CSV table of C-alpha atoms in Angstrom, one decimal:
chain,number,residue,atom,x,y,z
A,381,UNK,CA,119.6,111.0,113.8
A,382,UNK,CA,116.2,109.8,114.9
A,383,UNK,CA,115.9,107.3,117.8
A,384,UNK,CA,113.8,104.9,115.6
A,385,UNK,CA,116.6,104.9,113.0
A,386,UNK,CA,119.3,104.4,115.6
A,387,UNK,CA,117.4,101.4,117.0
A,388,UNK,CA,116.6,99.9,113.7
A,389,UNK,CA,120.2,100.1,112.4
A,390,UNK,CA,121.6,98.6,115.7
A,391,UNK,CA,119.1,95.7,115.4
A,392,UNK,CA,120.1,95.3,111.7
A,393,UNK,CA,123.8,95.1,112.7
A,394,UNK,CA,123.1,92.4,115.3
A,395,UNK,CA,121.2,90.4,112.7
A,396,UNK,CA,123.9,90.9,110.0
A,397,UNK,CA,126.6,89.8,112.5
A,398,UNK,CA,124.9,86.4,112.8
A,399,UNK,CA,123.8,86.1,109.3
A,400,UNK,CA,125.6,82.7,108.6
A,401,UNK,CA,124.3,80.3,105.9
A,402,UNK,CA,121.5,82.7,105.0
A,403,UNK,CA,123.9,84.1,102.5
A,404,UNK,CA,123.5,81.1,100.4
A,405,UNK,CA,119.6,81.6,100.0
A,406,UNK,CA,118.3,82.1,96.4
A,407,UNK,CA,115.4,84.1,95.2
A,408,UNK,CA,113.2,81.2,94.4
A,409,UNK,CA,111.0,80.5,97.5
A,410,UNK,CA,111.9,77.1,99.0
A,411,UNK,CA,108.3,76.3,99.9
A,412,UNK,CA,106.7,77.6,96.8
A,413,UNK,CA,103.9,79.6,98.4
A,414,UNK,CA,102.9,83.2,98.9
A,415,UNK,CA,101.1,85.0,101.7
A,416,UNK,CA,99.1,88.1,101.1
A,417,UNK,CA,98.1,89.9,104.4
A,418,UNK,CA,97.7,93.1,106.1
A,419,UNK,CA,100.5,95.6,107.1
A,420,UNK,CA,99.1,95.7,110.7
A,421,UNK,CA,101.9,96.0,113.3
A,422,UNK,CA,100.4,93.0,115.3
A,423,UNK,CA,100.9,90.6,112.5
A,424,UNK,CA,104.2,88.8,112.0
A,425,UNK,CA,103.5,86.3,109.1
A,426,UNK,CA,107.0,84.7,109.6
A,427,UNK,CA,106.1,84.0,113.2
A,428,UNK,CA,102.4,83.1,112.9
A,429,UNK,CA,102.9,80.9,109.8
A,430,UNK,CA,106.3,79.5,110.6
A,431,UNK,CA,108.4,80.9,107.9
A,432,UNK,CA,112.2,81.0,107.8
A,433,UNK,CA,114.2,83.3,105.5
A,434,UNK,CA,114.0,81.8,102.0
A,435,UNK,CA,110.7,79.9,102.4
A,436,UNK,CA,107.9,82.0,101.0
A,437,UNK,CA,106.8,85.5,99.4
A,438,UNK,CA,105.1,87.8,101.7
A,439,UNK,CA,103.0,90.6,100.2
A,440,UNK,CA,101.4,93.1,102.7
A,441,UNK,CA,99.2,96.2,102.3
A,442,UNK,CA,96.5,98.0,104.3
A,443,UNK,CA,93.9,95.2,104.7
A,444,UNK,CA,95.7,92.5,102.8
A,445,UNK,CA,93.4,93.3,100.0
A,446,UNK,CA,93.7,91.9,96.4
A,447,UNK,CA,94.7,95.2,95.0
A,448,UNK,CA,96.2,95.5,91.4
A,449,UNK,CA,99.5,95.8,93.0
A,450,UNK,CA,99.1,92.7,95.0
A,451,UNK,CA,97.9,90.9,91.8
A,452,UNK,CA,101.1,92.3,90.2
A,453,UNK,CA,103.2,90.8,93.0
A,454,UNK,CA,101.3,87.4,92.9
A,455,UNK,CA,101.8,87.0,89.2
A,456,UNK,CA,105.4,87.7,89.4
A,457,UNK,CA,105.6,85.4,92.5
A,458,UNK,CA,104.1,82.6,90.3
A,459,UNK,CA,105.5,83.2,86.8
A,460,UNK,CA,109.0,84.3,87.6
A,461,UNK,CA,109.6,82.3,90.9
A,462,UNK,CA,107.3,79.4,90.9
A,463,UNK,CA,104.9,79.7,93.7
A,464,UNK,CA,101.6,77.9,93.3
A,465,UNK,CA,99.7,78.1,96.6
A,466,UNK,CA,98.6,81.5,97.8
A,467,UNK,CA,97.1,82.4,101.2
A,468,UNK,CA,94.9,85.5,101.6
A,469,UNK,CA,95.0,86.3,105.2
A,470,UNK,CA,92.9,89.3,106.7
A,471,UNK,CA,92.6,89.9,110.3
A,472,UNK,CA,90.2,90.9,113.2
A,473,UNK,CA,90.0,94.4,114.4
A,474,UNK,CA,91.3,95.8,111.0
A,475,UNK,CA,91.3,99.5,110.5
A,476,UNK,CA,89.8,99.0,107.0
A,477,UNK,CA,86.6,97.4,108.7
A,478,UNK,CA,86.3,100.3,111.2
A,479,UNK,CA,86.3,103.1,108.6
A,480,UNK,CA,84.4,103.6,105.4
A,481,UNK,CA,86.0,105.2,102.2
A,482,UNK,CA,84.1,108.3,103.0
A,483,UNK,CA,85.5,108.5,106.5
A,484,UNK,CA,89.0,108.3,105.2
A,485,UNK,CA,88.3,110.8,102.4
A,486,UNK,CA,87.1,113.3,105.1
A,487,UNK,CA,90.4,112.9,107.1
A,488,UNK,CA,92.3,114.0,104.0
A,489,UNK,CA,89.7,116.7,103.0
A,490,UNK,CA,89.1,114.8,99.7
A,491,UNK,CA,86.0,115.7,97.7
A,492,UNK,CA,84.0,112.9,96.2
A,493,UNK,CA,85.1,112.3,92.7
A,494,UNK,CA,88.6,113.2,93.7
A,495,UNK,CA,89.1,110.4,96.0
A,496,UNK,CA,91.1,107.2,96.4
A,497,UNK,CA,89.6,103.7,96.8
A,498,UNK,CA,90.9,103.0,100.2
A,499,UNK,CA,89.6,99.4,99.9
A,500,UNK,CA,87.6,99.5,103.1
A,501,UNK,CA,85.1,96.7,103.8
A,502,UNK,CA,82.2,96.1,106.3
A,503,UNK,CA,82.3,92.3,106.6
A,504,UNK,CA,85.5,90.7,107.1
A,505,UNK,CA,84.7,87.1,105.9
A,506,UNK,CA,83.0,88.6,102.8
A,507,UNK,CA,86.2,90.6,102.1
A,508,UNK,CA,88.2,87.4,102.2
A,509,UNK,CA,85.9,85.7,99.8
A,510,UNK,CA,85.8,88.7,97.6
A,511,UNK,CA,89.6,88.8,97.4
A,512,UNK,CA,90.1,85.1,96.8
A,513,UNK,CA,87.4,85.3,94.0
A,514,UNK,CA,89.0,88.3,92.4
A,515,UNK,CA,92.4,86.4,92.3
A,516,UNK,CA,91.0,83.1,91.0
A,517,UNK,CA,89.1,85.0,88.3
A,518,UNK,CA,92.0,87.2,87.2
A,519,UNK,CA,92.7,86.4,83.6
A,520,UNK,CA,96.4,86.0,84.1
A,521,UNK,CA,96.0,83.6,87.2
A,522,UNK,CA,96.2,79.9,86.1
A,523,UNK,CA,93.4,77.6,87.3
A,524,UNK,CA,96.1,75.4,88.9
A,525,UNK,CA,97.0,77.9,91.6
A,526,UNK,CA,95.4,77.1,95.1
A,527,UNK,CA,94.1,80.1,96.9
A,528,UNK,CA,93.2,79.8,100.6
A,529,UNK,CA,91.1,82.3,102.7
A,530,UNK,CA,91.9,82.9,106.3
A,531,UNK,CA,91.3,85.4,109.1
A,532,UNK,CA,94.1,85.9,111.7
A,533,UNK,CA,92.6,86.6,115.1
A,534,UNK,CA,94.5,89.3,117.0
A,535,UNK,CA,93.4,88.2,120.4
A,536,UNK,CA,94.6,84.5,120.0
A,537,UNK,CA,97.2,84.4,117.2
A,538,UNK,CA,95.0,81.7,115.4
A,539,UNK,CA,94.4,81.6,111.7
A,540,UNK,CA,90.8,80.6,111.1
A,541,UNK,CA,89.7,79.4,107.7
A,542,UNK,CA,87.1,81.3,105.7
A,543,UNK,CA,85.6,78.0,104.4
A,544,UNK,CA,83.7,79.6,101.5
A,545,UNK,CA,86.7,81.4,100.3
A,546,UNK,CA,89.0,78.4,100.5
A,547,UNK,CA,86.4,76.3,98.8
A,548,UNK,CA,86.1,78.8,95.9
A,549,UNK,CA,89.9,79.2,95.7
A,550,UNK,CA,90.7,75.5,95.8
A,551,UNK,CA,87.8,74.1,93.9
A,552,UNK,CA,89.7,73.2,90.7
A,553,UNK,CA,92.0,70.7,92.6
B,1100,UNK,CA,95.2,68.6,102.2
B,1101,UNK,CA,98.3,70.2,100.8
B,1102,UNK,CA,101.5,69.6,102.7
B,1103,UNK,CA,102.2,73.3,102.7
B,1104,UNK,CA,98.9,74.0,104.4
B,1105,UNK,CA,99.3,71.3,106.8
B,1106,UNK,CA,102.8,72.5,107.8
B,1107,UNK,CA,101.6,76.2,108.0
B,1108,UNK,CA,98.6,75.3,110.3
B,1109,UNK,CA,100.8,73.3,112.6
B,1110,UNK,CA,103.1,76.3,112.9
B,1111,UNK,CA,100.2,78.6,113.5
B,1112,UNK,CA,98.9,76.2,116.3
B,1113,UNK,CA,102.3,76.3,118.0
B,1114,UNK,CA,102.4,80.1,117.7
B,1115,UNK,CA,98.9,80.6,119.1
B,1116,UNK,CA,99.6,78.1,121.9
B,1117,UNK,CA,102.3,80.5,123.3
B,1118,UNK,CA,100.5,83.8,122.4
B,1119,UNK,CA,100.5,85.2,125.9
B,1120,UNK,CA,100.4,89.0,126.2
B,1121,UNK,CA,100.3,89.7,122.6
B,1122,UNK,CA,96.6,89.4,123.0
B,1123,UNK,CA,96.7,92.9,124.5
B,1124,UNK,CA,98.4,94.6,121.6
B,1125,UNK,CA,96.5,97.4,119.8
B,1126,UNK,CA,96.3,98.5,116.2
B,1127,UNK,CA,98.4,101.6,116.6
B,1128,UNK,CA,102.0,100.8,116.0
B,1129,UNK,CA,104.1,101.2,119.2
B,1130,UNK,CA,107.2,102.6,117.4
B,1131,UNK,CA,105.2,104.7,115.0
B,1132,UNK,CA,107.1,103.8,111.8
B,1133,UNK,CA,106.4,101.9,108.6
B,1134,UNK,CA,108.6,99.8,106.4
B,1135,UNK,CA,107.9,99.4,102.6
B,1136,UNK,CA,110.0,96.5,101.3
B,1137,UNK,CA,110.0,93.6,98.8
B,1138,UNK,CA,108.0,90.4,99.0
B,1139,UNK,CA,111.3,88.5,98.5
B,1140,UNK,CA,111.4,85.2,100.4
B,1141,UNK,CA,114.9,86.0,101.8
B,1142,UNK,CA,113.7,89.1,103.5
B,1143,UNK,CA,112.2,89.0,107.1
B,1144,UNK,CA,111.8,92.6,108.0
B,1145,UNK,CA,110.8,91.8,111.5
B,1146,UNK,CA,114.1,90.0,112.0
B,1147,UNK,CA,116.5,92.2,110.0
B,1148,UNK,CA,115.0,95.4,111.4
B,1149,UNK,CA,114.4,94.1,114.9
B,1150,UNK,CA,110.6,94.3,115.1
B,1151,UNK,CA,108.4,92.7,117.7
B,1152,UNK,CA,104.6,92.2,117.2
B,1153,UNK,CA,102.9,95.6,117.5
B,1154,UNK,CA,105.9,97.7,116.7
B,1155,UNK,CA,105.6,98.9,113.1
B,1156,UNK,CA,103.6,98.5,109.8
B,1157,UNK,CA,105.2,96.4,107.1
B,1158,UNK,CA,104.1,96.9,103.5
B,1159,UNK,CA,105.5,94.5,101.0
B,1160,UNK,CA,105.1,94.1,97.3
B,1161,UNK,CA,107.3,92.9,94.3
B,1162,UNK,CA,110.3,95.2,94.5
B,1163,UNK,CA,109.2,97.3,97.5
B,1164,UNK,CA,108.0,99.9,95.1
B,1165,UNK,CA,106.0,103.0,95.9
B,1166,UNK,CA,103.1,101.8,93.8
B,1167,UNK,CA,99.7,103.5,94.1
B,1168,UNK,CA,98.7,100.7,96.6
B,1169,UNK,CA,101.8,101.2,98.7
B,1170,UNK,CA,100.9,104.9,98.9
B,1171,UNK,CA,97.4,104.0,100.0
B,1172,UNK,CA,98.8,101.9,102.6
B,1173,UNK,CA,101.3,104.5,103.8
B,1174,UNK,CA,98.7,107.2,103.9
B,1175,UNK,CA,96.5,105.1,106.1
B,1176,UNK,CA,99.5,104.1,108.2
B,1177,UNK,CA,100.0,107.9,108.9
B,1178,UNK,CA,96.6,109.3,109.0
B,1179,UNK,CA,94.6,106.6,110.8
B,1180,UNK,CA,97.5,105.0,112.9
B,1181,UNK,CA,100.1,107.7,113.5
B,1182,UNK,CA,103.2,106.5,111.8
B,1183,UNK,CA,105.7,109.3,110.9
B,1184,UNK,CA,108.9,107.8,109.7
B,1185,UNK,CA,109.0,105.5,106.7
B,1186,UNK,CA,111.7,103.3,105.5
B,1187,UNK,CA,111.9,102.3,101.8
B,1188,UNK,CA,114.0,99.2,101.5
B,1189,UNK,CA,114.8,97.5,98.2
B,1190,UNK,CA,117.4,94.6,98.0
B,1191,UNK,CA,120.2,93.2,96.0
B,1192,UNK,CA,119.4,90.4,93.4
B,1193,UNK,CA,115.8,91.5,93.0
B,1194,UNK,CA,113.7,89.9,90.2
B,1195,UNK,CA,112.5,93.3,89.2
B,1196,UNK,CA,116.1,94.4,88.4
B,1197,UNK,CA,116.8,91.2,86.3
B,1198,UNK,CA,113.7,91.5,84.0
B,1199,UNK,CA,112.4,94.3,82.0
B,1200,UNK,CA,108.7,95.0,81.7
B,1201,UNK,CA,108.9,93.6,78.2
B,1202,UNK,CA,110.4,90.4,79.3
B,1203,UNK,CA,107.6,89.8,82.0
B,1204,UNK,CA,105.0,90.7,79.3
B,1205,UNK,CA,106.4,88.0,77.0
B,1206,UNK,CA,106.0,85.5,79.8
B,1207,UNK,CA,102.4,86.2,80.0
B,1208,UNK,CA,102.0,86.5,76.2
B,1209,UNK,CA,100.8,90.1,76.7
B,1210,UNK,CA,100.9,92.4,73.7
B,1211,UNK,CA,102.3,95.9,74.0
B,1212,UNK,CA,99.4,98.3,74.8
B,1213,UNK,CA,97.6,95.4,76.7
B,1214,UNK,CA,100.3,95.2,79.3
B,1215,UNK,CA,100.8,95.6,83.1
B,1216,UNK,CA,103.4,98.1,84.4
B,1217,UNK,CA,105.5,95.5,86.4
B,1218,UNK,CA,107.6,98.3,88.0
B,1219,UNK,CA,110.9,96.7,87.0
B,1220,UNK,CA,114.0,98.9,87.2
B,1221,UNK,CA,117.6,98.7,85.9
B,1222,UNK,CA,119.3,100.6,88.7
B,1223,UNK,CA,118.7,99.7,92.3
B,1224,UNK,CA,119.9,102.9,93.9
B,1225,UNK,CA,118.1,105.0,91.4
B,1226,UNK,CA,114.9,103.0,92.0
B,1227,UNK,CA,115.1,103.7,95.8
B,1228,UNK,CA,115.6,107.4,95.2
B,1229,UNK,CA,112.8,107.4,92.7
B,1230,UNK,CA,110.5,105.8,95.1
B,1231,UNK,CA,111.5,108.0,98.1
B,1232,UNK,CA,110.9,111.1,95.9
B,1233,UNK,CA,107.6,109.9,94.6
B,1234,UNK,CA,106.4,109.3,98.2
B,1235,UNK,CA,107.7,112.7,99.3
B,1236,UNK,CA,106.1,114.6,96.5
B,1237,UNK,CA,102.8,112.8,96.8
B,1238,UNK,CA,100.2,115.6,97.4
B,1239,UNK,CA,98.6,113.8,100.4
B,1240,UNK,CA,101.9,113.1,102.2
B,1241,UNK,CA,102.7,115.8,104.7
B,1242,UNK,CA,106.2,117.3,104.7
B,1243,UNK,CA,106.8,116.3,108.2
B,1244,UNK,CA,107.1,112.6,107.4
B,1245,UNK,CA,110.7,111.3,107.3
B,1246,UNK,CA,111.4,109.0,104.5
B,1247,UNK,CA,114.6,106.9,104.4
B,1248,UNK,CA,116.1,104.9,101.5
B,1249,UNK,CA,118.0,101.6,101.9
B,1250,UNK,CA,119.1,98.6,100.2
B,1251,UNK,CA,119.2,95.2,102.0
B,1252,UNK,CA,122.0,93.1,101.0
B,1253,UNK,CA,121.0,89.4,100.6
B,1254,UNK,CA,124.6,88.1,101.0
B,1255,UNK,CA,125.3,89.9,104.3
B,1256,UNK,CA,121.9,90.8,105.9
B,1257,UNK,CA,123.0,94.5,106.0
B,1258,UNK,CA,120.9,97.5,105.2
B,1259,UNK,CA,122.9,100.0,103.4
B,1260,UNK,CA,121.7,103.6,103.1
B,1261,UNK,CA,121.0,105.2,99.7
B,1262,UNK,CA,122.3,108.5,101.0
B,1263,UNK,CA,120.9,110.6,98.2
B,1264,UNK,CA,117.4,109.0,98.8
B,1265,UNK,CA,117.4,109.5,102.5
B,1266,UNK,CA,118.8,113.2,102.0
B,1267,UNK,CA,115.8,113.8,99.7
B,1268,UNK,CA,113.4,112.0,102.0
B,1269,UNK,CA,114.5,113.7,105.2
B,1270,UNK,CA,115.5,117.2,103.9
B,1271,UNK,CA,112.7,119.1,105.6
B,1272,UNK,CA,113.8,118.3,109.1
């Protein structure tokens, strides 16, 4: 058995041994919000945003991008489980800002035309605004949903607002 | 300002105030693995799998499904950032098991043919096996990657192996 698997299962056993009243939690998020952020290992949304188990949905992908799959998840989060405030949180030093789609294609020996959209970006603030706008303009997203835009700073742990994104995302309220 | 936003920013300030040596973490995951799991509010992968900041990538969507976007993220996780063990972790009492694609279409007043694949499933174990297989068979995923299949139990906090999935996912090693 791999050392990684060994350690992970030992940690899980310790967690389950002290599970307590968490057994009573329900699927509906207590705080009725969702976070969309990056998979980056340095980010722990529960810690940096103060979440306990049961509080909020957390959606994560490479970049924290508003991909079709993130939209699918957000729509389910709202319509089936009642969230109505969403946070788009990108971060500093993101791999998707350091590489272009072409760079990543080359690493996989993918020819142009036979490629994947890796959702890279060259301007972090703009990428947050773009994602917030894309979410707000999606035909299945109700106007009443508040969408905030933030960048998490990996050197400080601070979430810094992308004002233009939040303005756009929250303008109906 | 919304109460949710207020509370979240206060929690973030408290976190950043004690950030300490986390400022020195790098993008490459220390433990070289990635978790793909559900956005469900009851799940805190860092807690139930014993992760500290910097350890591992965490990818989350509705259901923890191996969507195209999850595959994009896993490929980046491996090729750009060196992970080589991946955990697919679904969970009990998942919304995607309780509803069909048709149920969710109806909630959004979507007509058949103008619908979204919500990636619902009717058998949790099978959905884990399906996702592990889909990942292992993806043309850009190297055979050397270990992929494990688990179900997290919301009443106990325990990760229970889906043996057939892990056997499939780890068979090359």
